């Protein structure tokens, strides 16, 4: 299965916590490196390095919802 990715640059780093909280509240299990740490249950994952943030989604519906809010 191919993951759907949304990437944000350093200019959006200040929103990272709000995005993460939105995912926790609206999409279910996930978090930092969730597909590595909890591969069976995770619906989404986030990683961040040098101010750049990447969100990954398994379900296209979750990705669309995220994109409508944050893209």
Coordinates of N, CA and C in Angstrom, one line a residue, residues 14-54:
X14 N 5.4 26.3 12.9 CA 4.6 26.8 14.1 C 3.2 26.2 14.1
X15 N 2.8 25.6 13.1 CA 1.4 25.0 13.1 C 1.5 23.5 13.3
X16 N 2.7 22.9 13.4 CA 2.9 21.5 13.6 C 2.1 20.9 14.7
X17 N 2.1 21.5 15.9 CA 1.4 20.9 17.0 C -0.2 20.9 16.8
X18 N -0.6 22.0 16.2 CA -2.1 22.1 15.9 C -2.5 21.0 14.9
X19 N -1.6 20.7 13.9 CA -1.9 19.7 12.9 C -1.9 18.3 13.5
X20 N -0.9 18.1 14.4 CA -0.8 16.8 15.1 C -2.0 16.6 16.0
X21 N -2.4 17.6 16.7 CA -3.6 17.5 17.6 C -4.9 17.3 16.8
X22 N -5.0 17.9 15.6 CA -6.1 17.7 14.8 C -6.2 16.2 14.3
X23 N -5.1 15.7 13.9 CA -5.0 14.3 13.5 C -5.4 13.4 14.7
X24 N -4.9 13.6 15.9 CA -5.2 12.8 17.0 C -6.7 12.8 17.3
X25 N -7.3 14.0 17.2 CA -8.7 14.2 17.6 C -9.7 13.7 16.5
X26 N -9.2 13.7 15.3 CA -10.2 13.4 14.2 C -9.9 12.1 13.4
X27 N -8.7 11.6 13.5 CA -8.4 10.4 12.6 C -8.1 9.2 13.4
X28 N -7.7 9.3 14.6 CA -7.5 8.0 15.4 C -6.0 7.8 15.6
X29 N -5.6 6.6 15.8 CA -4.2 6.2 16.2 C -3.2 6.7 15.2
X30 N -2.1 7.3 15.7 CA -1.0 7.8 14.9 C 0.0 8.5 15.7
X31 N 0.9 9.2 15.1 CA 1.8 10.0 15.9 C 3.2 10.0 15.2
X32 N 4.2 10.4 15.9 CA 5.6 10.5 15.4 C 6.0 9.1 15.0
X33 N 6.5 8.9 13.8 CA 7.0 7.6 13.3 C 6.1 6.4 13.6
X34 N 4.8 6.7 13.5 CA 3.8 5.7 13.9 C 3.8 4.4 13.1
X35 N 4.1 4.5 11.8 CA 4.1 3.3 10.9 C 5.3 2.5 11.3
X36 N 6.3 3.0 11.9 CA 7.5 2.2 12.4 C 7.2 1.6 13.8
X37 N 6.7 2.5 14.7 CA 6.5 2.1 16.1 C 5.2 1.3 16.3
X38 N 4.2 1.5 15.5 CA 2.9 0.8 15.7 C 2.3 0.5 14.3
X39 N 2.9 -0.3 13.5 CA 2.5 -0.5 12.1 C 1.1 -1.1 12.0
X40 N 0.6 -1.9 12.9 CA -0.7 -2.5 12.7 C -1.8 -1.6 13.0
X41 N -1.7 -0.7 13.9 CA -2.8 0.2 14.3 C -2.8 1.6 13.8
X42 N -1.6 2.1 13.4 CA -1.5 3.5 13.0 C -2.2 3.8 11.7
X43 N -3.0 4.9 11.7 CA -3.7 5.4 10.5 C -2.9 6.5 9.8
X44 N -2.1 7.2 10.6 CA -1.3 8.3 10.1 C 0.0 8.4 10.9
X45 N 0.9 9.2 10.3 CA 2.2 9.3 10.9 C 2.8 10.7 10.6
X46 N 3.7 11.1 11.4 CA 4.3 12.4 11.2 C 5.8 12.2 11.5
X47 N 6.6 12.9 10.7 CA 8.0 13.1 11.0 C 8.4 14.5 10.7
X48 N 9.5 14.9 11.3 CA 9.9 16.3 11.2 C 11.5 16.3 11.4
X49 N 12.1 17.1 10.5 CA 13.5 17.3 10.6 C 13.9 18.7 10.0
X50 N 14.7 19.4 10.8 CA 15.2 20.7 10.3 C 14.1 21.7 10.0
X51 N 13.0 21.6 10.7 CA 11.9 22.5 10.5 C 10.9 22.1 9.5
X52 N 11.2 21.0 8.7 CA 10.3 20.5 7.7 C 9.5 19.4 8.3
X53 N 8.2 19.4 8.0 CA 7.3 18.4 8.6 C 6.6 17.6 7.5
X54 N 6.4 16.3 7.7 CA 5.8 15.4 6.7 C 4.7 14.6 7.5

